[in-house]
Amino acid sequence: MKYFLDSAKMDEIKEAYSTFGIDGVTTNPRHIQASGKPFLTAIQDIADWIKEEGLEGIDKFPVSVEINPHIEDAETMISEAKKISAICKNFAIKIPATEAGVAAARALEKEGIRTNVTLVFSPAQAILPAKNGSLFVSPFIGWKEANGEDCRQYIKDIVDIYKNYGFYGKTQIICAAVRTPKQFVDCAVAGADIVTAGLAVYKDSMKHAYTRQGIETFQDAWDHTAGN
Ligand code: E4P
């Protein structure tokens, strides 16, 4: 399973890359807002860092960038997506999972512009983007589980559908808005290709009280070993 960072903050992207070796980045308008920069500056800064790190190429380090959420017709989505994708070849353009979004993603993929169909909340919404060749589909996990739903079957259903029809691995399933280490595990057990989460979730996933206790136990043994 690949790990993406859900953030547009450069300090977080750099830390997640150097510490955890993340495989890509996802952004959305909320993350851009949180970066404190205008949209174009925030995405240009990510593009510049990709160049500095020698990570150019969507297969090497994909970065999902969402179109202006006010655009709700396919034609304008397509022209907006083309402008964003011209900035950096690592960008996969995030398009909402609506009727217009599916049409736009289909047209963009035909022209070689890679897409991430986002805001997916049901397996039904995940099928057409795969059939039309989108590179990514983003079923949201955290938003649903925050409302009391258990997403394990929902992820597994998408994985199984993709396996049934040869989409698995071609359209990669990004489990999005992952908020807890347990959700990492649920996504991995279900066979998701990718999870995307904030930096704090990565940090939490490497914390365990027994690990801390074990380190302290071994430190004590070390300190009481004859000759140390
Ligand atoms: C993923 O692609 C989305 O940007 C994301 O997971 C939504 O996350 P948020 O709820 O943290 O904004």
Tab-separated table of C-alpha atoms and ligand atoms in Angstrom:
chain	number	residue	atom	x	y	z
A	1	MET	CA	0.000	0.000	0.000
A	2	LYS	CA	1.268	3.454	-0.862
A	3	TYR	CA	1.158	6.314	1.598
A	4	PHE	CA	0.276	9.839	0.447
A	5	LEU	CA	0.339	12.974	2.560
A	6	ASP	CA	-2.902	14.942	2.662
A	7	SER	CA	-1.501	18.475	2.900
A	8	ALA	CA	-0.359	21.495	0.896
A	9	LYS	CA	2.054	22.724	3.566
A	10	MET	CA	5.641	22.530	2.335
A	11	ASP	CA	7.126	21.906	5.784
A	12	GLU	CA	4.804	18.913	6.258
A	13	ILE	CA	5.472	17.549	2.772
A	14	LYS	CA	9.245	17.760	3.328
A	15	GLU	CA	9.039	16.138	6.764
A	16	ALA	CA	6.707	13.351	5.606
A	17	TYR	CA	8.977	12.625	2.641
A	18	SER	CA	12.230	12.574	4.569
A	19	THR	CA	10.887	10.763	7.660
A	20	PHE	CA	8.234	8.398	6.338
A	21	GLY	CA	9.152	8.161	2.649
A	22	ILE	CA	5.650	9.067	1.477
A	23	ASP	CA	4.858	8.142	-2.116
A	24	GLY	CA	2.815	11.201	-3.112
A	25	VAL	CA	0.666	14.113	-1.971
A	26	THR	CA	-3.031	14.932	-2.126
A	27	THR	CA	-4.395	18.436	-1.731
A	28	ASN	CA	-7.828	19.960	-1.693
A	29	PRO	CA	-9.137	23.533	-1.288
A	30	ARG	CA	-9.103	23.174	2.504
A	31	HIS	CA	-5.438	22.135	2.491
A	32	ILE	CA	-4.543	25.016	0.182
A	33	GLN	CA	-6.354	27.401	2.545
A	34	ALA	CA	-4.434	25.921	5.503
A	35	SER	CA	-1.119	26.504	3.686
A	36	GLY	CA	-1.811	30.247	3.946
A	37	LYS	CA	-0.930	30.776	0.276
A	38	PRO	CA	-3.014	31.585	-2.798
A	39	PHE	CA	-3.909	28.487	-4.843
A	40	LEU	CA	-1.395	29.029	-7.663
A	41	THR	CA	1.478	29.837	-5.290
A	42	ALA	CA	0.802	26.757	-3.163
A	43	ILE	CA	0.781	24.354	-6.102
A	44	GLN	CA	3.765	26.053	-7.783
A	45	ASP	CA	5.758	25.627	-4.545
A	46	ILE	CA	4.999	21.897	-4.575
A	47	ALA	CA	5.986	21.709	-8.250
A	48	ASP	CA	9.288	23.497	-7.524
A	49	TRP	CA	10.104	21.130	-4.644
A	50	ILE	CA	9.407	18.109	-6.893
A	51	LYS	CA	11.993	19.477	-9.327
A	52	GLU	CA	14.559	20.109	-6.599
A	53	GLU	CA	14.139	16.534	-5.329
A	54	GLY	CA	14.375	15.031	-8.824
A	55	LEU	CA	10.914	13.479	-8.419
A	56	GLU	CA	9.503	14.569	-11.766
A	57	GLY	CA	6.979	12.202	-13.321
A	58	ILE	CA	3.515	11.191	-12.209
A	59	ASP	CA	4.650	7.582	-11.708
A	60	LYS	CA	7.403	8.743	-9.369
A	61	PHE	CA	5.516	11.092	-7.064
A	62	PRO	CA	1.923	11.986	-7.924
A	63	VAL	CA	0.370	15.123	-6.504
A	64	SER	CA	-3.396	15.543	-6.644
A	65	VAL	CA	-4.651	19.075	-7.187
A	66	GLU	CA	-8.339	19.920	-7.115
A	67	ILE	CA	-10.044	22.185	-9.619
A	68	ASN	CA	-11.966	25.245	-8.458
A	69	PRO	CA	-14.957	23.716	-6.637
A	70	HIS	CA	-17.313	26.355	-8.046
A	71	ILE	CA	-16.950	24.826	-11.495
A	72	GLU	CA	-19.758	22.354	-12.013
A	73	ASP	CA	-19.921	21.883	-15.789
A	74	ALA	CA	-17.758	19.438	-17.712
A	75	GLU	CA	-16.474	21.887	-20.313
A	76	THR	CA	-15.098	24.381	-17.780
A	77	MET	CA	-13.724	21.533	-15.644
A	78	ILE	CA	-11.755	20.338	-18.670
A	79	SER	CA	-10.271	23.751	-19.480
A	80	GLU	CA	-9.410	24.415	-15.818
A	81	ALA	CA	-7.812	20.956	-15.490
A	82	LYS	CA	-5.677	21.569	-18.575
A	83	LYS	CA	-4.317	24.809	-17.106
A	84	ILE	CA	-3.420	23.151	-13.795
A	85	SER	CA	-1.864	20.094	-15.396
A	86	ALA	CA	0.390	22.308	-17.567
A	87	ILE	CA	2.138	23.517	-14.380
A	88	CYS	CA	3.653	20.164	-13.462
A	89	LYS	CA	3.587	16.709	-15.015
A	90	ASN	CA	3.212	15.143	-11.556
A	91	PHE	CA	-0.241	16.634	-11.116
A	92	ALA	CA	-3.325	14.421	-11.170
A	93	ILE	CA	-6.381	16.628	-11.408
A	94	LYS	CA	-9.059	16.110	-8.813
A	95	ILE	CA	-12.562	16.232	-10.223
A	96	PRO	CA	-15.697	15.621	-8.138
A	97	ALA	CA	-17.620	12.371	-8.581
A	98	THR	CA	-20.624	13.922	-10.299
A	99	GLU	CA	-22.110	13.342	-13.727
A	100	ALA	CA	-20.205	16.345	-15.120
A	101	GLY	CA	-17.070	15.257	-13.258
A	102	VAL	CA	-17.104	11.787	-14.766
A	103	ALA	CA	-17.575	13.247	-18.247
A	104	ALA	CA	-14.704	15.690	-17.705
A	105	ALA	CA	-12.393	13.017	-16.292
A	106	ARG	CA	-13.161	10.725	-19.225
A	107	ALA	CA	-12.321	13.452	-21.741
A	108	LEU	CA	-9.155	14.441	-19.878
A	109	GLU	CA	-7.876	10.862	-19.632
A	110	LYS	CA	-8.413	10.509	-23.403
A	111	GLU	CA	-6.055	13.461	-23.842
A	112	GLY	CA	-3.474	11.984	-21.467
A	113	ILE	CA	-4.276	14.236	-18.498
A	114	ARG	CA	-4.408	12.063	-15.420
A	115	THR	CA	-7.348	12.447	-13.062
A	116	ASN	CA	-8.371	11.654	-9.513
A	117	VAL	CA	-12.133	11.358	-9.163
A	118	THR	CA	-12.751	12.604	-5.658
A	119	LEU	CA	-15.550	13.009	-3.117
A	120	VAL	CA	-16.584	9.393	-3.653
A	121	PHE	CA	-18.936	8.138	-0.952
A	122	SER	CA	-20.387	4.963	-2.468
A	123	PRO	CA	-19.083	2.022	-4.516
A	124	ALA	CA	-21.490	3.049	-7.311
A	125	GLN	CA	-19.608	6.343	-7.704
A	126	ALA	CA	-16.305	4.451	-8.023
A	127	ILE	CA	-17.244	2.283	-11.011
A	128	LEU	CA	-17.569	4.760	-13.904
A	129	PRO	CA	-14.280	6.576	-13.149
A	130	ALA	CA	-12.498	3.209	-13.382
A	131	LYS	CA	-14.354	2.188	-16.532
A	132	ASN	CA	-13.288	5.529	-18.068
A	133	GLY	CA	-9.621	5.113	-17.113
A	134	SER	CA	-9.080	7.606	-14.297
A	135	LEU	CA	-5.712	7.097	-12.628
A	136	PHE	CA	-7.130	7.485	-9.131
A	137	VAL	CA	-10.448	7.286	-7.370
A	138	SER	CA	-10.795	8.704	-3.855
A	139	PRO	CA	-13.367	7.106	-1.601
A	140	PHE	CA	-13.554	9.189	1.565
A	141	ILE	CA	-13.223	7.247	4.784
A	142	GLY	CA	-12.858	9.777	7.606
A	143	TRP	CA	-15.913	11.830	6.736
A	144	LYS	CA	-18.131	8.743	6.751
A	145	GLU	CA	-16.675	7.206	9.899
A	146	ALA	CA	-17.006	10.561	11.686
A	147	ASN	CA	-20.735	10.086	11.085
A	148	GLY	CA	-20.770	6.642	12.675
A	149	GLU	CA	-20.351	4.502	9.555
A	150	ASP	CA	-17.957	1.567	9.442
A	151	CYS	CA	-16.100	1.777	6.120
A	152	ARG	CA	-14.498	-1.659	5.992
A	153	GLN	CA	-17.139	-3.233	3.749
A	154	TYR	CA	-17.334	-0.102	1.581
A	155	ILE	CA	-13.606	-0.251	0.809
A	156	LYS	CA	-13.705	-4.007	0.242
A	157	ASP	CA	-16.670	-3.658	-2.134
A	158	ILE	CA	-14.735	-1.201	-4.306
A	159	VAL	CA	-11.672	-3.472	-4.268
A	160	ASP	CA	-13.776	-6.521	-5.189
A	161	ILE	CA	-15.608	-4.696	-7.990
A	162	TYR	CA	-12.280	-3.526	-9.429
A	163	LYS	CA	-10.915	-7.083	-9.244
A	164	ASN	CA	-14.025	-8.460	-10.968
A	165	TYR	CA	-13.556	-6.215	-13.987
A	166	GLY	CA	-9.779	-5.826	-14.324
A	167	PHE	CA	-9.666	-2.254	-12.966
A	168	TYR	CA	-7.686	-3.156	-9.846
A	169	GLY	CA	-4.279	-1.478	-9.915
A	170	LYS	CA	-5.107	0.459	-13.117
A	171	THR	CA	-7.443	2.894	-11.393
A	172	GLN	CA	-5.780	3.136	-8.003
A	173	ILE	CA	-7.990	3.367	-4.948
A	174	ILE	CA	-6.898	6.201	-2.642
A	175	CYS	CA	-8.662	5.844	0.702
A	176	ALA	CA	-8.960	9.511	1.590
A	177	ALA	CA	-9.394	11.567	4.743
A	178	VAL	CA	-7.841	8.792	6.809
A	179	ARG	CA	-7.781	10.032	10.384
A	180	THR	CA	-6.457	7.147	12.501
A	181	PRO	CA	-3.845	4.374	12.386
A	182	LYS	CA	-6.704	1.836	12.663
A	183	GLN	CA	-8.103	3.193	9.399
A	184	PHE	CA	-4.664	2.583	7.786
A	185	VAL	CA	-5.026	-1.047	8.840
A	186	ASP	CA	-8.644	-1.312	7.641
A	187	CYS	CA	-7.616	0.068	4.222
A	188	ALA	CA	-4.638	-2.301	3.979
A	189	VAL	CA	-6.708	-5.351	4.976
A	190	ALA	CA	-9.332	-4.455	2.352
A	191	GLY	CA	-6.649	-4.147	-0.347
A	192	ALA	CA	-6.701	-0.385	-1.028
A	193	ASP	CA	-3.830	0.752	-3.255
A	194	ILE	CA	-3.160	3.972	-1.342
A	195	VAL	CA	-4.115	5.791	1.845
A	196	THR	CA	-3.878	9.536	2.244
A	197	ALA	CA	-3.666	11.110	5.683
A	198	GLY	CA	-2.304	14.094	7.550
A	199	LEU	CA	1.162	14.083	9.104
A	200	ALA	CA	-0.209	13.526	12.637
A	201	VAL	CA	-1.724	10.185	11.599
A	202	TYR	CA	1.688	8.997	10.339
A	203	LYS	CA	3.283	10.036	13.603
A	204	ASP	CA	0.523	8.331	15.635
A	205	SER	CA	0.869	5.133	13.621
A	206	MET	CA	4.418	4.682	14.961
A	207	LYS	CA	3.480	5.221	18.603
A	208	HIS	CA	2.696	2.396	20.987
A	209	ALA	CA	2.840	2.438	24.783
A	210	TYR	CA	4.451	-1.040	24.836
A	211	THR	CA	7.179	0.065	22.436
A	212	ARG	CA	8.014	2.968	24.763
A	213	GLN	CA	7.867	0.632	27.760
A	214	GLY	CA	10.094	-1.886	25.936
A	215	ILE	CA	12.689	0.768	25.137
A	216	GLU	CA	12.773	1.816	28.784
A	217	THR	CA	13.040	-1.819	29.958
A	218	PHE	CA	15.975	-2.400	27.626
A	219	GLN	CA	17.621	0.887	28.628
A	220	ASP	CA	17.443	-0.249	32.245
A	221	ALA	CA	18.959	-3.635	31.352
A	222	TRP	CA	21.690	-1.909	29.359
A	223	ASP	CA	22.522	0.371	32.258
A	224	HIS	CA	22.744	-2.565	34.655
A	225	THR	CA	24.844	-4.802	32.415
A	226	ALA	CA	28.252	-5.496	33.911
A	227	GLY	CA	30.961	-3.627	32.044
A	228	ASN	CA	28.599	-1.203	30.192
B	1	E4P	C1	-8.062	13.490	-0.318
B	1	E4P	O1	-7.737	13.452	-1.464
B	1	E4P	C2	-8.803	14.592	0.269
B	1	E4P	O2	-8.142	15.779	-0.001
B	1	E4P	C3	-8.888	14.431	1.710
B	1	E4P	O3	-8.610	13.194	2.207
B	1	E4P	C4	-9.953	15.177	2.400
B	1	E4P	O4	-9.383	15.493	3.583
B	1	E4P	P1	-9.821	16.557	4.618
B	1	E4P	O5	-11.098	16.078	5.190
B	1	E4P	O6	-8.699	16.442	5.578
B	1	E4P	O7	-9.907	17.877	3.991
